[in-house]
Coordinates of C-alpha atoms in Angstrom, one line a residue:
M97 CA 0.0 0.0 0.0
H98 CA 1.1 3.5 -0.7
E99 CA 3.2 5.2 2.0
F100 CA 2.5 8.8 3.0
R101 CA 5.1 11.2 4.4
T102 CA 2.4 12.8 6.6
L103 CA 1.8 9.4 8.3
A104 CA 5.5 8.9 8.8
I105 CA 5.7 12.3 10.6
L106 CA 2.5 11.5 12.5
S107 CA 4.0 8.3 13.8
K108 CA 6.5 10.4 15.9
C109 CA 3.5 11.3 18.1
K110 CA 2.3 7.7 18.6
R111 CA 2.7 7.7 22.3
L112 CA 0.7 10.9 22.7
F113 CA -2.2 9.4 20.9
E114 CA -2.0 6.2 22.9
R115 CA -2.0 8.1 26.2
A116 CA -5.2 9.8 25.0
G117 CA -6.9 6.4 24.7
I118 CA -6.6 6.2 20.9
D119 CA -5.7 3.0 19.1
Y120 CA -2.9 4.5 16.9
N121 CA -2.5 1.4 14.7
A122 CA -6.2 1.4 13.8
M123 CA -6.2 5.1 13.3
E124 CA -3.1 4.9 11.0
T125 CA -4.8 2.2 8.9
I126 CA -8.0 4.3 8.5
L127 CA -6.0 7.3 7.5
R128 CA -3.9 5.4 5.0
I129 CA -7.1 4.1 3.3
K130 CA -8.8 7.6 3.3
L131 CA -5.7 9.3 1.9
T132 CA -5.5 6.7 -0.9
M133 CA -9.2 7.2 -1.7
D134 CA -8.7 11.0 -1.7
G135 CA -6.8 10.7 -5.0
R136 CA -10.1 10.0 -6.7
R137 CA -12.0 13.0 -5.3
T138 CA -12.3 16.2 -7.2
P139 CA -12.1 19.3 -5.0
T140 CA -14.9 21.9 -5.1
I141 CA -12.5 24.4 -6.7
F142 CA -12.4 22.1 -9.8
N143 CA -16.1 21.4 -9.9
G144 CA -17.5 21.2 -13.4
Q145 CA -14.3 19.8 -14.9
K146 CA -13.8 16.3 -16.2
K147 CA -12.1 13.9 -13.8
K148 CA -8.4 13.4 -14.5
E149 CA -5.7 11.0 -13.3
G150 CA -3.8 11.7 -10.1
N151 CA -4.6 13.5 -6.9
Q152 CA -6.6 16.5 -8.0
F153 CA -6.5 18.1 -4.6
L154 CA -2.7 18.4 -4.7
K155 CA -2.9 19.7 -8.3
S156 CA -5.3 22.4 -7.1
L157 CA -3.0 23.9 -4.5
W158 CA -1.4 26.4 -6.9
I159 CA -4.8 28.2 -7.0
Y160 CA -4.5 28.8 -3.2
G161 CA -1.0 30.0 -3.8
I162 CA -2.4 32.7 -6.1
Y163 CA -5.0 33.6 -3.5
G164 CA -2.2 34.0 -0.9
L165 CA -0.7 36.9 -2.8
M166 CA -3.5 39.1 -1.5
V167 CA -2.0 38.9 2.0
I168 CA 1.5 40.3 1.0
P169 CA 0.5 44.0 0.9
F170 CA -0.7 43.8 4.5
L171 CA 2.5 42.2 5.6
L172 CA 4.5 45.1 4.1
L173 CA 2.8 47.8 6.0
R174 CA 5.1 49.9 8.2
D175 CA 6.2 48.3 11.5
G176 CA 4.5 49.1 14.8
H177 CA 0.9 48.2 13.8
Y178 CA 0.8 44.5 14.2
I179 CA -2.6 44.3 15.7
F180 CA -4.0 46.2 12.7
Q181 CA -2.2 44.4 9.9
M182 CA -2.2 40.9 11.4
S183 CA -5.9 41.1 12.3
I184 CA -6.6 41.7 8.6
V185 CA -4.2 38.9 7.6
F186 CA -5.7 36.4 9.9
G187 CA -9.2 37.5 8.9
I188 CA -8.4 36.6 5.3
I189 CA -6.7 33.3 6.4
M190 CA -9.6 32.3 8.5
F191 CA -12.1 33.1 5.8
I192 CA -10.2 31.1 3.2
L193 CA -9.7 28.1 5.5
T194 CA -13.3 28.2 6.7
T195 CA -14.6 28.3 3.2
T196 CA -12.5 25.3 2.3
M197 CA -13.5 23.5 5.4
V198 CA -17.2 23.9 4.8
S199 CA -17.2 23.3 1.0
D200 CA -14.6 20.5 0.7
F201 CA -14.3 18.8 4.0
S202 CA -17.8 18.8 5.6
S203 CA -18.4 15.7 3.5
V204 CA -15.3 14.2 5.0
L205 CA -16.2 15.1 8.6
L206 CA -19.7 13.9 8.2
D207 CA -19.0 10.8 6.1
V208 CA -21.0 7.9 7.5
R209 CA -20.4 5.5 4.6
D210 CA -17.7 3.6 6.4
K211 CA -19.7 3.2 9.7
T212 CA -21.3 0.0 8.4
I213 CA -17.8 -1.5 8.1
L214 CA -16.0 0.0 11.0
Q215 CA -18.8 -0.5 13.6
T216 CA -18.4 -4.2 13.2
K217 CA -14.7 -3.9 14.0
P218 CA -13.1 -3.3 17.4
V219 CA -12.6 0.5 16.7
S220 CA -13.6 3.0 19.3
S221 CA -15.6 6.1 18.3
R222 CA -12.8 8.2 19.8
T223 CA -10.3 6.6 17.4
L224 CA -12.6 7.0 14.5
G225 CA -13.3 10.6 15.3
T226 CA -9.6 11.4 15.8
A227 CA -8.9 9.8 12.4
K228 CA -11.4 12.1 10.7
T229 CA -10.0 15.2 12.4
I230 CA -6.4 14.3 11.6
H231 CA -7.5 13.5 8.0
I232 CA -8.9 17.0 7.6
L233 CA -6.0 18.7 9.4
I234 CA -3.5 17.0 7.0
Y235 CA -5.2 18.7 4.1
M236 CA -5.7 21.9 5.9
F237 CA -1.9 22.0 6.4
F238 CA -1.5 21.5 2.7
I239 CA -3.9 24.3 1.9
A240 CA -2.5 26.7 4.5
G241 CA 1.0 25.9 3.3
A242 CA 0.1 26.7 -0.3
F243 CA -1.9 29.8 0.7
I244 CA 0.6 31.3 3.1
G245 CA 3.9 29.9 1.8
I246 CA 4.9 32.9 -0.3
P247 CA 3.6 35.5 2.3
L248 CA 5.6 33.6 4.9
V249 CA 8.8 33.9 2.9
V250 CA 8.1 37.6 2.4
G251 CA 7.4 38.0 6.1
L252 CA 10.7 36.3 6.9
F253 CA 12.7 38.8 4.9
A254 CA 10.6 41.8 5.8
K255 CA 9.9 41.2 9.5
G256 CA 12.5 38.7 10.7
I257 CA 12.7 35.1 12.1
L258 CA 10.8 35.9 15.3
F259 CA 7.8 37.2 13.3
T260 CA 7.9 34.1 11.2
L261 CA 7.9 31.7 14.2
V262 CA 4.9 33.5 15.8
F263 CA 3.2 33.4 12.4
L264 CA 3.6 29.7 12.2
A265 CA 2.4 29.0 15.7
A266 CA -0.6 31.3 15.2
L267 CA -1.4 29.5 11.9
V268 CA -1.4 26.1 13.7
L269 CA -3.8 27.4 16.4
T270 CA -6.0 28.9 13.7
M271 CA -6.3 25.6 11.8
L272 CA -7.1 23.7 15.0
F273 CA -9.7 26.4 16.0
I274 CA -11.5 26.2 12.6
V275 CA -11.7 22.4 12.4
V276 CA -12.8 22.0 16.0
I277 CA -15.3 24.9 16.0
T278 CA -16.9 23.7 12.8
S279 CA -17.2 20.2 14.2
L280 CA -18.7 21.5 17.4
V281 CA -21.3 23.5 15.4
Y282 CA -22.2 20.4 13.4
F283 CA -22.5 18.4 16.7
A284 CA -24.8 21.0 18.2
V285 CA -27.0 20.9 15.1
L286 CA -27.1 17.1 15.0
R287 CA -27.9 17.1 18.7
F288 CA -31.2 19.0 18.3
F289 CA -32.0 18.5 14.6
D290 CA -32.0 15.7 12.0
G291 CA -29.4 15.1 9.3
E292 CA -31.4 16.9 6.6
K293 CA -31.5 20.1 8.7
L294 CA -27.6 19.9 9.0
K295 CA -27.3 19.5 5.2
D296 CA -29.5 22.5 4.7
I297 CA -27.4 24.6 7.1
I298 CA -24.2 23.6 5.4
N299 CA -25.8 24.6 2.1
Y300 CA -26.7 28.0 3.3
V301 CA -23.3 28.5 4.9
Q302 CA -21.7 27.7 1.6
I303 CA -24.0 30.3 -0.1
L304 CA -23.2 33.0 2.5
L305 CA -19.4 32.4 2.2
S306 CA -19.7 32.6 -1.6
V307 CA -21.3 36.0 -1.3
G308 CA -18.9 37.0 1.5
V309 CA -15.9 36.5 -0.9
I310 CA -17.1 39.4 -3.1
V311 CA -18.7 41.6 -0.4
G312 CA -15.8 41.2 2.0
Y313 CA -13.3 42.2 -0.7
Q314 CA -15.3 45.3 -1.5
V315 CA -15.7 46.3 2.1
V316 CA -12.0 45.8 3.0
I317 CA -10.9 47.8 -0.1
R318 CA -13.1 50.7 0.7
A319 CA -12.2 50.6 4.4
F320 CA -8.7 51.8 3.6
D321 CA -10.1 55.1 2.4
F322 CA -10.8 55.8 6.1
V323 CA -7.7 54.3 7.7
D324 CA -5.0 56.5 9.1
I325 CA -1.7 54.6 9.4
D326 CA -0.9 56.5 12.5
L327 CA -4.1 55.4 14.2
T328 CA -3.7 54.0 17.7
Y329 CA -5.7 51.0 18.8
T330 CA -8.7 51.6 21.0
F331 CA -10.3 48.5 22.6
S332 CA -14.0 47.9 22.4
W333 CA -15.8 45.0 24.2
W334 CA -16.9 43.3 21.0
H335 CA -13.3 42.8 19.9
V336 CA -13.3 39.8 22.3
F337 CA -15.6 38.0 19.8
L338 CA -13.3 38.6 16.8
P339 CA -10.8 35.7 16.5
P340 CA -8.6 37.5 14.0
M341 CA -8.0 40.2 16.6
W342 CA -6.9 37.6 19.1
F343 CA -4.0 36.6 16.8
G344 CA -3.3 40.3 15.9
A345 CA -3.0 41.0 19.6
A346 CA -0.5 38.1 20.1
F347 CA 1.8 39.7 17.5
E348 CA 1.5 43.1 19.2
L349 CA 2.2 41.5 22.6
L350 CA 5.2 39.4 21.6
L351 CA 6.9 41.6 18.9
N352 CA 6.1 45.1 20.2
Q353 CA 6.4 44.2 23.8
D354 CA 3.1 45.9 24.6
F355 CA 1.9 44.2 27.8
S356 CA -1.4 46.1 28.3
K357 CA -4.2 44.2 29.9
V358 CA -6.3 44.3 26.8
L359 CA -3.7 42.8 24.6
I360 CA -2.8 40.1 27.2
L361 CA -6.5 39.2 27.3
L362 CA -6.9 38.9 23.5
A363 CA -3.6 37.0 23.1
T364 CA -4.6 34.6 25.9
L365 CA -7.8 33.9 24.0
A366 CA -5.8 33.1 20.9
L367 CA -4.0 30.4 22.9
L368 CA -6.6 29.0 25.2
V369 CA -9.8 29.0 23.0
P370 CA -8.4 26.5 20.4
L371 CA -7.0 24.3 23.1
I372 CA -10.1 24.3 25.3
S373 CA -12.3 23.7 22.2
M374 CA -10.1 20.8 21.3
F375 CA -10.5 19.4 24.8
I376 CA -14.3 19.7 24.6
Y377 CA -14.4 18.1 21.2
V378 CA -12.4 15.1 22.4
R379 CA -14.8 14.6 25.3
L380 CA -17.9 15.0 23.0
M381 CA -16.4 12.8 20.2
P382 CA -18.3 9.6 21.2
S383 CA -21.6 11.4 21.4
F384 CA -20.8 13.2 18.0
E385 CA -20.3 9.8 16.3
R386 CA -23.6 8.5 17.8
N387 CA -25.5 11.5 16.6
M388 CA -24.0 11.1 13.1
D389 CA -26.2 8.1 12.7
K390 CA -29.0 10.6 11.9
L391 CA -27.2 11.3 8.6
M392 CA -27.9 7.6 7.6
S393 CA -31.6 8.1 7.5
E394 CA -33.8 10.6 5.7
S395 CA -35.9 13.0 7.7
K396 CA -39.4 11.7 8.3
N397 CA -40.8 15.2 7.6
R398 CA -38.7 15.7 4.5
K399 CA -41.8 16.0 2.2
K400 CA -42.7 19.6 1.6
K401 CA -45.7 21.1 0.0
T402 CA -46.0 24.3 -1.8
S403 CA -47.1 27.3 0.3
W404 CA -50.5 29.0 -0.1
W405 CA -48.8 32.0 -1.7
V406 CA -47.2 29.8 -4.4
D407 CA -50.6 28.3 -5.1
S408 CA -52.1 31.8 -5.3
W409 CA -49.5 33.1 -7.7
A410 CA -49.9 29.9 -9.8
K411 CA -53.6 30.6 -10.2
L412 CA -52.9 34.3 -11.0
C413 CA -50.1 33.9 -13.5
C414 CA -50.7 30.6 -15.3
R415 CA -53.0 30.0 -18.2
N416 CA -54.0 26.4 -17.7
K417 CA -53.8 23.5 -15.2
E418 CA -50.6 22.0 -16.7
E419 CA -48.8 25.4 -16.5
R420 CA -49.9 25.7 -12.8
T421 CA -48.5 22.2 -12.2
F422 CA -45.1 23.1 -13.6
F423 CA -45.2 26.4 -11.7
R424 CA -45.5 24.5 -8.4
F425 CA -42.9 21.9 -9.6
G426 CA -40.4 24.7 -10.4
A427 CA -41.0 26.4 -7.1
L428 CA -40.4 23.2 -5.2
M429 CA -37.2 22.4 -7.1
M430 CA -35.9 25.9 -6.4
Q431 CA -36.7 25.4 -2.7
Q432 CA -35.4 21.9 -2.2
E433 CA -32.6 21.3 -4.7
R434 CA -29.4 22.0 -2.7
D435 CA -27.0 22.1 -5.7
F436 CA -29.3 24.5 -7.5
K437 CA -29.4 26.8 -4.5
L438 CA -25.6 26.6 -4.1
K439 CA -25.1 27.7 -7.7
V440 CA -28.0 30.3 -7.8
Y441 CA -28.4 31.9 -4.4
P442 CA -25.0 33.6 -4.4
S443 CA -26.0 35.5 -7.5
L444 CA -29.1 36.7 -5.6
G445 CA -26.9 38.0 -2.9
F446 CA -24.7 39.8 -5.4
A447 CA -27.8 41.4 -6.9
M448 CA -28.8 42.6 -3.5
V449 CA -25.4 44.0 -2.5
F450 CA -23.7 45.4 -5.6
P451 CA -26.1 48.4 -6.2
F452 CA -25.5 49.6 -2.6
I453 CA -21.7 49.1 -3.0
F454 CA -21.7 51.5 -5.9
I455 CA -24.0 54.0 -4.2
F456 CA -21.7 53.8 -1.2
T457 CA -18.8 54.7 -3.4
E458 CA -20.6 57.7 -4.8
L459 CA -21.4 58.8 -1.2
Q460 CA -17.6 59.3 -0.7
M461 CA -17.8 62.1 -3.3
R462 CA -21.3 63.4 -3.1
T463 CA -24.1 63.8 -0.5
L464 CA -27.2 61.6 -0.3
A465 CA -29.3 64.6 -1.3
E466 CA -27.3 65.1 -4.5
I467 CA -27.4 61.4 -5.3
S468 CA -31.2 61.2 -4.8
T469 CA -31.9 63.6 -7.7
G470 CA -29.8 61.7 -10.2
K471 CA -30.1 58.4 -12.1
L472 CA -28.1 56.1 -9.9
F473 CA -31.4 54.1 -9.3
L474 CA -30.5 52.4 -12.6
F475 CA -28.0 50.3 -10.5
I476 CA -31.1 48.2 -9.8
Y477 CA -30.3 46.6 -13.2
F478 CA -27.6 44.6 -11.4
G479 CA -30.6 42.4 -10.3
S480 CA -31.1 41.5 -14.0
L481 CA -27.6 40.3 -14.4
M482 CA -28.5 37.1 -12.5
I483 CA -31.2 36.1 -15.0
P484 CA -29.0 34.3 -17.6
S485 CA -27.1 32.2 -15.1
I486 CA -30.2 31.1 -13.3
I487 CA -32.1 30.2 -16.4
H488 CA -29.1 28.3 -17.6
T489 CA -28.9 26.4 -14.3
M490 CA -32.6 25.5 -14.5
Q491 CA -31.7 22.9 -17.0
F492 CA -29.8 20.8 -14.5
S493 CA -30.5 18.7 -11.4
V494 CA -28.8 16.1 -9.3
N495 CA -31.9 14.0 -9.7
H496 CA -31.8 14.2 -13.5
K497 CA -32.3 10.5 -13.9
G498 CA -35.9 11.0 -12.9
S499 CA -36.6 12.9 -16.1
W500 CA -38.2 9.7 -17.6
L501 CA -41.3 10.8 -15.7
F502 CA -41.8 13.7 -18.2
R503 CA -41.7 11.3 -21.1
A504 CA -44.1 8.8 -19.4
A505 CA -46.6 11.4 -18.2
P506 CA -49.5 12.3 -20.5
I507 CA -48.5 16.0 -20.9
Q508 CA -50.8 17.7 -23.4
Q509 CA -49.0 21.0 -23.6
P510 CA -45.2 20.5 -23.3
A511 CA -44.7 24.2 -23.8
A512 CA -46.2 24.7 -20.3
A513 CA -43.2 23.0 -18.7
Y514 CA -40.7 25.9 -19.1
S515 CA -43.5 28.5 -19.2
G516 CA -44.6 27.6 -15.7
T517 CA -41.0 27.1 -14.4
L518 CA -39.9 30.5 -15.7
K519 CA -42.9 32.2 -14.1
A520 CA -42.0 30.3 -10.8
F521 CA -38.4 31.8 -11.2
L522 CA -39.8 35.3 -11.6
V523 CA -42.1 35.0 -8.6
K524 CA -40.0 33.0 -6.2
L525 CA -36.4 34.3 -6.9
Y526 CA -36.5 37.5 -8.9
M527 CA -39.5 39.3 -7.4
P528 CA -38.3 39.2 -3.7
V529 CA -34.9 40.7 -4.7
F530 CA -36.6 43.3 -6.9
V531 CA -39.2 44.3 -4.3
L532 CA -36.5 44.7 -1.5
L533 CA -34.3 46.8 -3.8
S534 CA -37.3 48.8 -4.9
I535 CA -38.2 49.7 -1.3
A536 CA -34.7 50.7 -0.6
F537 CA -34.4 52.7 -3.8
I538 CA -37.7 54.5 -3.2
T539 CA -36.4 55.5 0.2
I540 CA -33.3 57.0 -1.4
F541 CA -34.6 58.4 -4.6
S542 CA -38.3 59.1 -3.6
W543 CA -41.5 58.0 -5.4
R544 CA -40.5 59.7 -8.6
I545 CA -38.7 56.5 -9.7
V546 CA -41.9 54.2 -9.5
P547 CA -42.4 54.3 -13.3
D548 CA -38.7 53.5 -13.8
L549 CA -39.0 50.5 -11.5
F550 CA -42.0 49.3 -13.4
A551 CA -40.0 49.5 -16.6
V552 CA -37.1 47.6 -15.0
L553 CA -39.5 44.8 -14.0
L554 CA -41.0 44.6 -17.5
G555 CA -37.4 44.6 -18.9
A556 CA -36.5 41.7 -16.6
I557 CA -39.5 39.6 -17.8
L558 CA -38.6 40.3 -21.5
Q559 CA -35.0 39.5 -20.8
T560 CA -36.1 36.2 -19.2
L561 CA -37.9 35.3 -22.4
L562 CA -35.0 36.2 -24.7
T563 CA -32.6 34.3 -22.5
Y564 CA -34.7 31.2 -22.5
K565 CA -35.1 31.4 -26.3
W566 CA -31.3 31.6 -26.8
L567 CA -30.2 29.1 -24.2
N568 CA -33.1 26.5 -24.3
S569 CA -31.7 23.1 -25.2
G570 CA -35.1 21.6 -26.1
E571 CA -35.3 19.5 -22.9
F572 CA -37.7 19.8 -20.0
P573 CA -36.4 21.8 -17.0
F574 CA -34.2 20.1 -14.4
T575 CA -33.5 17.1 -16.6
E576 CA -29.8 17.3 -17.3
S577 CA -26.8 16.4 -15.2
F578 CA -24.8 19.1 -13.4
E579 CA -21.7 17.5 -14.8
F580 CA -22.3 19.4 -18.1
A581 CA -23.4 22.7 -16.4
Q582 CA -19.9 24.3 -17.0
S583 CA -19.4 23.1 -20.5
E584 CA -22.6 24.1 -22.2
G585 CA -23.4 27.5 -23.5
S586 CA -20.5 29.5 -22.0
A587 CA -20.1 31.8 -25.0
K588 CA -23.8 32.4 -25.2
M589 CA -23.9 33.1 -21.4
I590 CA -21.4 35.9 -21.8
L591 CA -23.2 37.5 -24.6
I592 CA -26.7 37.2 -23.1
T593 CA -25.4 38.6 -19.8
F594 CA -24.3 41.7 -21.7
S595 CA -27.8 42.0 -23.1
T596 CA -28.8 43.6 -19.8
G597 CA -26.9 46.7 -21.1
I598 CA -29.4 47.0 -24.0
F599 CA -32.2 47.5 -21.5
V600 CA -30.1 50.0 -19.5
I601 CA -29.4 52.0 -22.7
G602 CA -33.0 51.9 -23.7
H603 CA -34.0 53.1 -20.3
L604 CA -31.5 56.0 -20.4
I605 CA -32.8 57.1 -23.8
A606 CA -36.4 57.0 -22.5
T607 CA -35.5 59.1 -19.5
A608 CA -33.8 61.7 -21.7
I609 CA -37.1 62.3 -23.6
R610 CA -40.0 64.1 -21.9
G611 CA -42.6 61.4 -21.2
G612 CA -40.4 58.8 -22.8
I613 CA -40.5 56.5 -19.9
Y614 CA -44.2 55.8 -20.4
V615 CA -43.6 55.1 -24.1
Y616 CA -40.8 52.7 -23.1
I617 CA -43.2 51.0 -20.6
A618 CA -45.8 50.6 -23.4
V619 CA -43.2 49.1 -25.8
L620 CA -42.1 46.6 -23.1
L621 CA -45.7 45.6 -22.2
I622 CA -46.3 44.8 -25.9
G623 CA -43.0 43.0 -26.1
V624 CA -43.8 40.8 -23.1
F625 CA -47.4 40.1 -24.1
L626 CA -46.5 39.1 -27.7
G627 CA -43.2 37.5 -26.8
W628 CA -44.7 35.2 -24.2
R629 CA -47.3 33.9 -26.5
K630 CA -44.8 33.4 -29.4
V631 CA -42.2 31.7 -27.3
F632 CA -44.7 29.5 -25.4
P633 CA -47.6 28.8 -27.8
M634 CA -49.7 26.1 -26.0
Q635 CA -50.1 24.1 -29.2
E636 CA -46.4 23.7 -29.7
T637 CA -44.7 20.5 -28.6
I638 CA -41.1 20.4 -27.2
P639 CA -38.9 17.8 -28.8
V640 CA -37.4 15.5 -26.2
R641 CA -34.2 13.6 -26.7
G642 CA -34.5 9.9 -26.0

């Protein structure tokens, strides 16, 4: 069997594991098998690509190396501000590692497929839990090494050997803290909820982290406009709940010899919290393994029904019974399909956040009163940028093999399939974002923009029709595998996304002419009415590939 250098290094700590009541030989065997199987797993960062030979995880590490370059500018800030620069550095590190932990290694930590084999063997739950934790830590070390390798060399030459040693120690504690805290959160969820609820929570965490990558970057960049490098640190009570500041305080304490009570407190938290959380995790490990049995069974209450408001919209928007059926079907798929939500919901977050990021940028140069009289409300068109990617994703599902039901069912009007599903998208996904943005924009720009908002809504409906017409593959919705989601229609996707600009230009022209916005609304109404009936004539049949 393949020998691993990481296991050879781990064997040096054999006595420590045995003193903790862990069967080291069994743990090492489990780890060797898991590391061998990992060579066949494609990491999330390579999702959508065809499987290739070799360990794809190791081949993906160069991407983390590129990400690590963003840390270097903070390391090169002038000396004497460690709590400021290192808090930002460890904030970035913790974000990247947590993202990877949730997206790539939750499936490892919560893997129950081997329980049917290992539970019949004399392997304690503590040994099994430790093997899982070490397994994740091994790869976290690889990721952290790739991510922070170049910045560490830069820090060595720019800050010295003592800085580098403190950096390494803090990095180890950070990895331990992330793995253990994530495990304890999962344990708490499994303690009170079923496995399906945990899967839903992981899904939403992945979505929030995806949005946070963009939003956090924008916030950090703009924060520097207000930072004075000569600023002195002032403690606030809520800093105790910010782990990156714990590690920043440790650098300030050890390298700048600042022994103030506040820094001692924060630096102590950086050392004690990871160790205490690890102790708690070890004690709770047997209970954690028992609760993970919930993941082996589906929730009894998993079946969901459409809500009353979905039924109400179906009756209001749809022309016949079949279209209403597909409306409800589409709404349920958008609610329950985890992979669909993971790929689509981040774009909803971007649509909600980006308009305000640009308005915030303008506020640095102009007052809110000045902005409210202008045309910056057109930033609401960022909400329309999500339409092409979502309609493209509506072709795919993890349960695509069930598509035979469409061919077996006596569907009289196949055109109703996508017609109802697109209406479900507009009602369930687009409208909530549009309404929230509209409320915020009316607050900023006053009621004068209501006709403009109506034009934006009609433009989004017309863009939805055009996008479907261009991207439609001829299949029913949710009938193709996600394996092909990245390889189909990429060039079309880019072009159709830029089509949002056509509606923006048309809107600008309309607002430049007195009363032009009402003419523009009339044109859009006619386009939507005629377009919908032409794209989805109820007598048309949709060819289905066998």
